[in-house]
PDB file of C-alpha atoms in Angstrom:
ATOM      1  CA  UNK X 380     -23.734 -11.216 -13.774  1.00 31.00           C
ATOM      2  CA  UNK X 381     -20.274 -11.857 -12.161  1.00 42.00           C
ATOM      3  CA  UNK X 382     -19.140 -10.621  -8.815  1.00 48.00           C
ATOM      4  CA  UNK X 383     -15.939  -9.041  -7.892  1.00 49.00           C
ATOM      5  CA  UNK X 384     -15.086 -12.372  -6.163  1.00 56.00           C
ATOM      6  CA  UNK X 385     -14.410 -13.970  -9.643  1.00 65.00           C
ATOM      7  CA  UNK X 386     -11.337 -11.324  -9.976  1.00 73.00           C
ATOM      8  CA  UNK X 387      -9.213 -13.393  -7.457  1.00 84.00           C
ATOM      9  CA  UNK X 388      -5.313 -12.222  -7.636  1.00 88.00           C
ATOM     10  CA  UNK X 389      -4.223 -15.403  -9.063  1.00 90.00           C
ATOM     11  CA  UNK X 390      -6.812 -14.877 -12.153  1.00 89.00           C
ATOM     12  CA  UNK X 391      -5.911 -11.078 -12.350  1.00 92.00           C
ATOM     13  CA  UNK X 392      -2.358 -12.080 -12.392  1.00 93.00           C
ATOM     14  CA  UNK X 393      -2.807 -14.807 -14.937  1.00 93.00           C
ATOM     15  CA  UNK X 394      -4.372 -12.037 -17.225  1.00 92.00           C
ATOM     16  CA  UNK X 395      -1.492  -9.988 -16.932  1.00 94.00           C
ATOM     17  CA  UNK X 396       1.208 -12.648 -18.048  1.00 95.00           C
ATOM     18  CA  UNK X 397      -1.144 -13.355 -20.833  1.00 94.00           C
ATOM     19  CA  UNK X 398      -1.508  -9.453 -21.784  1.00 93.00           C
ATOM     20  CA  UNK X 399       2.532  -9.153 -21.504  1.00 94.00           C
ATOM     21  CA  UNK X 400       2.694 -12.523 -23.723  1.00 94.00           C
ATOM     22  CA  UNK X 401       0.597 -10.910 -26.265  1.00 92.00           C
ATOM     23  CA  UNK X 402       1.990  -7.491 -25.875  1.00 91.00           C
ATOM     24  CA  UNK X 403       5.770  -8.393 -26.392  1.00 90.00           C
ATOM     25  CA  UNK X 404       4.257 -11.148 -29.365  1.00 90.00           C
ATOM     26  CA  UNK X 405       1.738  -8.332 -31.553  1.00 90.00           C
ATOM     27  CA  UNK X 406       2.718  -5.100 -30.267  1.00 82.00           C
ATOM     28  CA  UNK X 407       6.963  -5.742 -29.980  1.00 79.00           C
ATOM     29  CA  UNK X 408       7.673  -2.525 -32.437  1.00 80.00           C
ATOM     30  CA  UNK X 409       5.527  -0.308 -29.369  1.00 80.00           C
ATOM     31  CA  UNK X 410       8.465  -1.077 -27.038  1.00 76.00           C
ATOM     32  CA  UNK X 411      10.817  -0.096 -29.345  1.00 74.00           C
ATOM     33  CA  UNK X 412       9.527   3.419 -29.262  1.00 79.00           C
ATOM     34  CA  UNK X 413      11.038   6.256 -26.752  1.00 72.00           C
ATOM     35  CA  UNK X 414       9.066   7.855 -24.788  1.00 72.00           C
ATOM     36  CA  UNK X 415       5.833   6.282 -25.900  1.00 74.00           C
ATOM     37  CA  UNK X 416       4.113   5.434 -22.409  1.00 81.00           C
ATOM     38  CA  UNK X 417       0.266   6.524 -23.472  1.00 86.00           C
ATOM     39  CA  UNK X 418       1.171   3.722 -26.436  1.00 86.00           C
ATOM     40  CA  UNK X 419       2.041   0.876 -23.928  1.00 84.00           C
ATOM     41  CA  UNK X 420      -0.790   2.080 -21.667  1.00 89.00           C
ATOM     42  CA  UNK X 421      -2.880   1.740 -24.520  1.00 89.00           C
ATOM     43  CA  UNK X 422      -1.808  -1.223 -25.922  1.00 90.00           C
ATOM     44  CA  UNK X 423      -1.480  -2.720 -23.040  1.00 90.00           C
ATOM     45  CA  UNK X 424      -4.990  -1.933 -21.717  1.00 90.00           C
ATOM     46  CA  UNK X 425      -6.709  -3.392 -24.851  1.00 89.00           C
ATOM     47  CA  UNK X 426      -3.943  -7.153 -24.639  1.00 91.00           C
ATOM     48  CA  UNK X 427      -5.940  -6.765 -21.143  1.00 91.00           C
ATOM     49  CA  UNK X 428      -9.172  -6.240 -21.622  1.00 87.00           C
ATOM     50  CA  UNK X 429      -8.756  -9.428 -24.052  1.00 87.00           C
ATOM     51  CA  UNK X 430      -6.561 -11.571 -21.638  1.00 88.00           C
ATOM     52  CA  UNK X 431      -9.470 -11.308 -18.859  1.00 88.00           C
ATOM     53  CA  UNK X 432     -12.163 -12.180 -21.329  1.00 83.00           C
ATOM     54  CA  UNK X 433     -10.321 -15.471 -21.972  1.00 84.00           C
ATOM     55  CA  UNK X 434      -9.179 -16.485 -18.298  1.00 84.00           C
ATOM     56  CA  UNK X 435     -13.018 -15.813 -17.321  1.00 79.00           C
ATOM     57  CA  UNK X 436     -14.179 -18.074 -20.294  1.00 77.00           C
ATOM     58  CA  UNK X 437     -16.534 -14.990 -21.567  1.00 71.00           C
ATOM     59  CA  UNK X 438     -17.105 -15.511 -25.468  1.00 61.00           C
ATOM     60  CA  UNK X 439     -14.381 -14.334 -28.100  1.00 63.00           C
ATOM     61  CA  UNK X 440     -16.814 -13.752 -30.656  1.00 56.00           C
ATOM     62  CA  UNK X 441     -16.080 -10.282 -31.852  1.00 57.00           C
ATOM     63  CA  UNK X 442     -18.975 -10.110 -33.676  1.00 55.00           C
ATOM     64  CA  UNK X 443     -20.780 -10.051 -30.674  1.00 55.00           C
ATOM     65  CA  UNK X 444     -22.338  -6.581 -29.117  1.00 49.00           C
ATOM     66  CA  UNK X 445     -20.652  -7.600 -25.261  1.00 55.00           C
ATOM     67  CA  UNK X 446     -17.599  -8.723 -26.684  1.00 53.00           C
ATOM     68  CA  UNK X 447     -15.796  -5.276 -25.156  1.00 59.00           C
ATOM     69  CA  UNK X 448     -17.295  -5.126 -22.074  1.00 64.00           C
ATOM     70  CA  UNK X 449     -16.505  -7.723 -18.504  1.00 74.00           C
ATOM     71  CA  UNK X 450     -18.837  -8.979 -15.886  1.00 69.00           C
ATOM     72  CA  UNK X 451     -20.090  -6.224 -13.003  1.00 67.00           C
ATOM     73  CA  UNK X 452     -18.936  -3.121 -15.219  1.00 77.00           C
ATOM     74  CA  UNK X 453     -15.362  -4.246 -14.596  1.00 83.00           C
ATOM     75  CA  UNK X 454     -13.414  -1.144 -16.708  1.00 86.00           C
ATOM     76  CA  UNK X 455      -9.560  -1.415 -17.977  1.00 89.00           C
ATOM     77  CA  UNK X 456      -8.704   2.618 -17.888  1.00 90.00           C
ATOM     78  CA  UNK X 457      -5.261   4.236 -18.608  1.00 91.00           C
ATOM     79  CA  UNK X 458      -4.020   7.027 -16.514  1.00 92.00           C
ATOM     80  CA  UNK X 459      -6.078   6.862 -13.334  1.00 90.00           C
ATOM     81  CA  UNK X 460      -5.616   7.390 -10.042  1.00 90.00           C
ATOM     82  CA  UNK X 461      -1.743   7.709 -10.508  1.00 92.00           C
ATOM     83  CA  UNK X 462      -1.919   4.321 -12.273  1.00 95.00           C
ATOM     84  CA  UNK X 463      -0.854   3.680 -15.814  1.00 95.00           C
ATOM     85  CA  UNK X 464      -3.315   0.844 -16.047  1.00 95.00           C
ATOM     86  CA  UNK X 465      -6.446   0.335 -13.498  1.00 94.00           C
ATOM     87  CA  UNK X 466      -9.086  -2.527 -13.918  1.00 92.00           C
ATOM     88  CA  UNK X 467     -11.600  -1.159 -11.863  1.00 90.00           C
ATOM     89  CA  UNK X 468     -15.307  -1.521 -11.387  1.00 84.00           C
ATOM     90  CA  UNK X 469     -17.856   1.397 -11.437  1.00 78.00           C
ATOM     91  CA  UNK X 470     -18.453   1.007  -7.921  1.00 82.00           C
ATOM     92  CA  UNK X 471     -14.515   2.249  -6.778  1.00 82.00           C
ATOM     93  CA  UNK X 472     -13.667  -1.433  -6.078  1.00 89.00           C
ATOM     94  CA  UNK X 473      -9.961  -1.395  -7.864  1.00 92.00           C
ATOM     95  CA  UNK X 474      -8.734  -4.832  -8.851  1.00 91.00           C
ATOM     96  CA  UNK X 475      -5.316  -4.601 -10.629  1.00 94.00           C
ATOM     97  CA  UNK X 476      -3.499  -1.493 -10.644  1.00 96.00           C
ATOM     98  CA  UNK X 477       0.015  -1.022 -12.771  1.00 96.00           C
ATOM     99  CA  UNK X 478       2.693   1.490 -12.995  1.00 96.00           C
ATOM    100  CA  UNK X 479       5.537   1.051 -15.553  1.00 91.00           C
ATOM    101  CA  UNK X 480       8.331   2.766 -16.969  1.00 90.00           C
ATOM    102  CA  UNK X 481      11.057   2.347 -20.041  1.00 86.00           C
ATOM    103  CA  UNK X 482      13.865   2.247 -16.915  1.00 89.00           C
ATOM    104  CA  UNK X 483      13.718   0.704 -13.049  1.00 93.00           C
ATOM    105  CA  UNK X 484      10.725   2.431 -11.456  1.00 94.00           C
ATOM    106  CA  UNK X 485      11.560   5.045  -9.204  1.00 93.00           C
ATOM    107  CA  UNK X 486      10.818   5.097  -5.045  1.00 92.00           C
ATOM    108  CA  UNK X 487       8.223   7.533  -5.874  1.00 94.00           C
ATOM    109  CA  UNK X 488       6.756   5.237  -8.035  1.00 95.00           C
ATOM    110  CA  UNK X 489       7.222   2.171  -5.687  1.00 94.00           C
ATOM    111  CA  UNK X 490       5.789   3.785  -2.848  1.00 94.00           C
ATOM    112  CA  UNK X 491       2.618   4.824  -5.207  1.00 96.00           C
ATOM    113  CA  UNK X 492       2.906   0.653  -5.465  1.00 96.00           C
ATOM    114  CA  UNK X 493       2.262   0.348  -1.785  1.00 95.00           C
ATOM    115  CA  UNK X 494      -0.273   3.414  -0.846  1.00 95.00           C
ATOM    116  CA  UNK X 495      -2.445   1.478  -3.440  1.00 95.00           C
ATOM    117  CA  UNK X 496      -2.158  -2.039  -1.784  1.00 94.00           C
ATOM    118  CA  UNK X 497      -2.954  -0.205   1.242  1.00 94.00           C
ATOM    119  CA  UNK X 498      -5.974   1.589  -0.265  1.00 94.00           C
ATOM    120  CA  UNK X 499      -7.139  -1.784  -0.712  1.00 93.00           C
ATOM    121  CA  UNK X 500      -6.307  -2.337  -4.661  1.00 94.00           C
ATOM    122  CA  UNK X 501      -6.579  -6.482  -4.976  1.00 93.00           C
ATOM    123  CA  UNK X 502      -3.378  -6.591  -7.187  1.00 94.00           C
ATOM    124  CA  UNK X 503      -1.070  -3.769  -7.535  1.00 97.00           C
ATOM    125  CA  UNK X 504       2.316  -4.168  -9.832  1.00 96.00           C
ATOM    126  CA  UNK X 505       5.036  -2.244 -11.946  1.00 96.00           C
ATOM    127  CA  UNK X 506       6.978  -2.985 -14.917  1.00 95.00           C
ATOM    128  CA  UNK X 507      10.555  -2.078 -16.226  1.00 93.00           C
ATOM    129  CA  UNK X 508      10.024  -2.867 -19.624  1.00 89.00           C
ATOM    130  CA  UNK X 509      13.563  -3.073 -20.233  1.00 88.00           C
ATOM    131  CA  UNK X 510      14.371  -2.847 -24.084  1.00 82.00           C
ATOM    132  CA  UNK X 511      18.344  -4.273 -23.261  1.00 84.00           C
ATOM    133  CA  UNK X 512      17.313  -7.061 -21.192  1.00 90.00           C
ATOM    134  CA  UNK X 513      14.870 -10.150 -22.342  1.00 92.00           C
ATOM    135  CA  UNK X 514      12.909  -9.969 -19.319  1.00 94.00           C
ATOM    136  CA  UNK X 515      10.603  -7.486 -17.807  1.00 93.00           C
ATOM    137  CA  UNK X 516      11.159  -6.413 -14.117  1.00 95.00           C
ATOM    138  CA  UNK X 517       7.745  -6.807 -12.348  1.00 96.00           C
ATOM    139  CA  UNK X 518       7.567  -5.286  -8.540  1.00 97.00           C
ATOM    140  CA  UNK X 519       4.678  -6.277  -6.825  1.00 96.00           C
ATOM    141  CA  UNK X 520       4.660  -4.994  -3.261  1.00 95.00           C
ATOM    142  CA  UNK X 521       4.058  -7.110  -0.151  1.00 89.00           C
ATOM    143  CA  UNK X 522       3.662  -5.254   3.302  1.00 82.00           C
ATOM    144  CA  UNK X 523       6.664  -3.723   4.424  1.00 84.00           C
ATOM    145  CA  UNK X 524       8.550  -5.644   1.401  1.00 90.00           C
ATOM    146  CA  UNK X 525       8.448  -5.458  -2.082  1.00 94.00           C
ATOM    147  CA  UNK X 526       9.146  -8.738  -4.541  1.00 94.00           C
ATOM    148  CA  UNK X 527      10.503  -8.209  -7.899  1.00 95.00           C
ATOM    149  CA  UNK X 528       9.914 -10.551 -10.537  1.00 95.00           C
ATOM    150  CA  UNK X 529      10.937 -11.273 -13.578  1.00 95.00           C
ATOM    151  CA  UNK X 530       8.738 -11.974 -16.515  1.00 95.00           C
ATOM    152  CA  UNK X 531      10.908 -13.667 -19.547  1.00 94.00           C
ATOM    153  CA  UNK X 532       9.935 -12.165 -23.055  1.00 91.00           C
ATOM    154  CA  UNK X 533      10.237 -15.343 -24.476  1.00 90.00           C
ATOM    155  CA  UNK X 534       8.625 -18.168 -22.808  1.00 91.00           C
ATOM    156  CA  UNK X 535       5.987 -16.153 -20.853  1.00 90.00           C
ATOM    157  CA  UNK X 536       6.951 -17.536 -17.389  1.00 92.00           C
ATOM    158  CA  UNK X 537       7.187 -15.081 -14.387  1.00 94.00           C
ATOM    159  CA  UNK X 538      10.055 -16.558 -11.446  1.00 92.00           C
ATOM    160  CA  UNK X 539      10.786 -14.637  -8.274  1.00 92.00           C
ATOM    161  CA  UNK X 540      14.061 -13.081  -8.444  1.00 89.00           C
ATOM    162  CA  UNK X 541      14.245 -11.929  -4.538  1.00 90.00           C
ATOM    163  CA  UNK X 542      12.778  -9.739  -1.869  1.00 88.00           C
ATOM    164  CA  UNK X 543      13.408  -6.691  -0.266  1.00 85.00           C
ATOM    165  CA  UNK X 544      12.662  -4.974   3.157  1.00 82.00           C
ATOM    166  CA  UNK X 545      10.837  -1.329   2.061  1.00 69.00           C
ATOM    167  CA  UNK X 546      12.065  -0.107   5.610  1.00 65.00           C
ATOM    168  CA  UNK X 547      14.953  -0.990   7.970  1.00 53.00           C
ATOM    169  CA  UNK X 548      18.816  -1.972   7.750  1.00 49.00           C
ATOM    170  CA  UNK X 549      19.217  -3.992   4.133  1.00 48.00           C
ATOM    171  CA  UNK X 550      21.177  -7.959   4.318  1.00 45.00           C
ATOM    172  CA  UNK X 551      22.851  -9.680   1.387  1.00 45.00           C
ATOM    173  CA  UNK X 552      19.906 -11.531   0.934  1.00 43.00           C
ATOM    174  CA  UNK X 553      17.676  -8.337  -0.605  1.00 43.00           C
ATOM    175  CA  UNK X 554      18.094  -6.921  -4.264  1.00 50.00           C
ATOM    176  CA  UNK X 555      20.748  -4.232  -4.657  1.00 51.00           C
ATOM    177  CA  UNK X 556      20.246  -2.624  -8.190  1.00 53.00           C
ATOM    178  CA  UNK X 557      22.893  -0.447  -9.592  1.00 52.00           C
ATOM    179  CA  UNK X 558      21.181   2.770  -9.289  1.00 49.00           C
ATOM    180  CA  UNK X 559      23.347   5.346  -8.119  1.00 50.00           C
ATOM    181  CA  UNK X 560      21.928   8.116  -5.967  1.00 51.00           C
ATOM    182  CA  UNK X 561      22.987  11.813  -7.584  1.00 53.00           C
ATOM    183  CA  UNK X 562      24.622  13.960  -5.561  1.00 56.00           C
ATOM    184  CA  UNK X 563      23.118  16.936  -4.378  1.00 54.00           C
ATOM    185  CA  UNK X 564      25.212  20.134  -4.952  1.00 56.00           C
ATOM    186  CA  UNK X 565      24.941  22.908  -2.448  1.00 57.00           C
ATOM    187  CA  UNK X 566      24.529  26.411  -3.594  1.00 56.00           C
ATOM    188  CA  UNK X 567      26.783  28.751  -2.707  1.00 55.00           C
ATOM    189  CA  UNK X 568      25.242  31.689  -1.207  1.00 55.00           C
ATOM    190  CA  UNK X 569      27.580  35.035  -1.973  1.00 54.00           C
ATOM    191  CA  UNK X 570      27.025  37.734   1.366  1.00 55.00           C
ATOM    192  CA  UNK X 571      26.118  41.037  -0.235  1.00 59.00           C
ATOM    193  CA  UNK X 572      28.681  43.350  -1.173  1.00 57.00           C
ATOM    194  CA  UNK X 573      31.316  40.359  -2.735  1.00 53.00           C
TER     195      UNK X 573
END
């Protein structure tokens, strides 16, 4: 039987662009759908659970009584630990952990990226699936910085689209999205007796 040392975070990362290839190729009408994040989770849990089968060279026999299962009880899981996606083994040793949303993830959501790299996950990501644009926004967090990616729907290749400081003053050279903060109003408080 495998050890956890075979999930390196190249290898986990090359099952991910595979799962994302196959996702966008067999399950395209899924991301179509609003509101339907136990459907990616799902969907993308099972692309997955295949992709890391094939990068390990384990059999594809489906036929086959082990076919669903990975090397040292290795589990894909939805909607665990905060995570849409965990691959995790049955020991608490949590390899690849992914948060996504229909929109740009959140700071709530990108700080959940980071507490999990610092809890020690191997590979920790999000994904903006993005139904206007024909890439999807990958943030993987580094340290005190967080990388976004993109991951083109059509050719399968993930580039680095730039880097940003999680903390401190921002420079020209860190991503700026167009995400306006909301204002918040202040309630008027009436003194008793207007």
């Amino acid at each position: 039987m495998a050890s956890n040392g075979r999930y390196t975070t190249l290898l986990l990362f090359e099952a991910l662009e595979e799962a994302l290839k196959a996702l966008v190729a067999e399950d395209e009408q899924v991301l179509t759908w609003p509101k339907a994040k136990i459907s990616y989770a799902h969907c993308l849990a099972g692309q997955l659970q295949l992709s890391l089968r094939r990068v390990l060279g384990l059999s594809e026999d489906s036929a086959s009584p082990t076919f669903f299962s990975l090397p040292s009880e290795v589990k894909v899981d939805i909607f665990v630990q905060g995570l849409d996606v965990l691959v995790h083994d049955r020991k608490g040793k949590n390899l690849l952990g992914l948060v996504f949303s229909t929109d740009y993830l959140g700071k709530a959501q990108q700080d959940l990226l980071h507490q999990k790299q610092k809890e020690g996950c191997r590979l920790v990501l999000g994904a903006a699936f993005l139904p206007q644009k024909e890439y999807i926004l990958l943030y993987r967090p580094k340290q005190e910085s967080m990388e976004y990616l993109h991951f083109n729907r059509y050719d399968g290749t993930t580039t680095l689209l730039k880097q940003r400081e999680v903390e401190g003053d921002s420079d020209v050279r860190q991503l700026v999205l167009g995400i306006k903060e909301r204002k918040k109003r202040k309630k008027v408080v009436s003194e008793p007796g207007q």
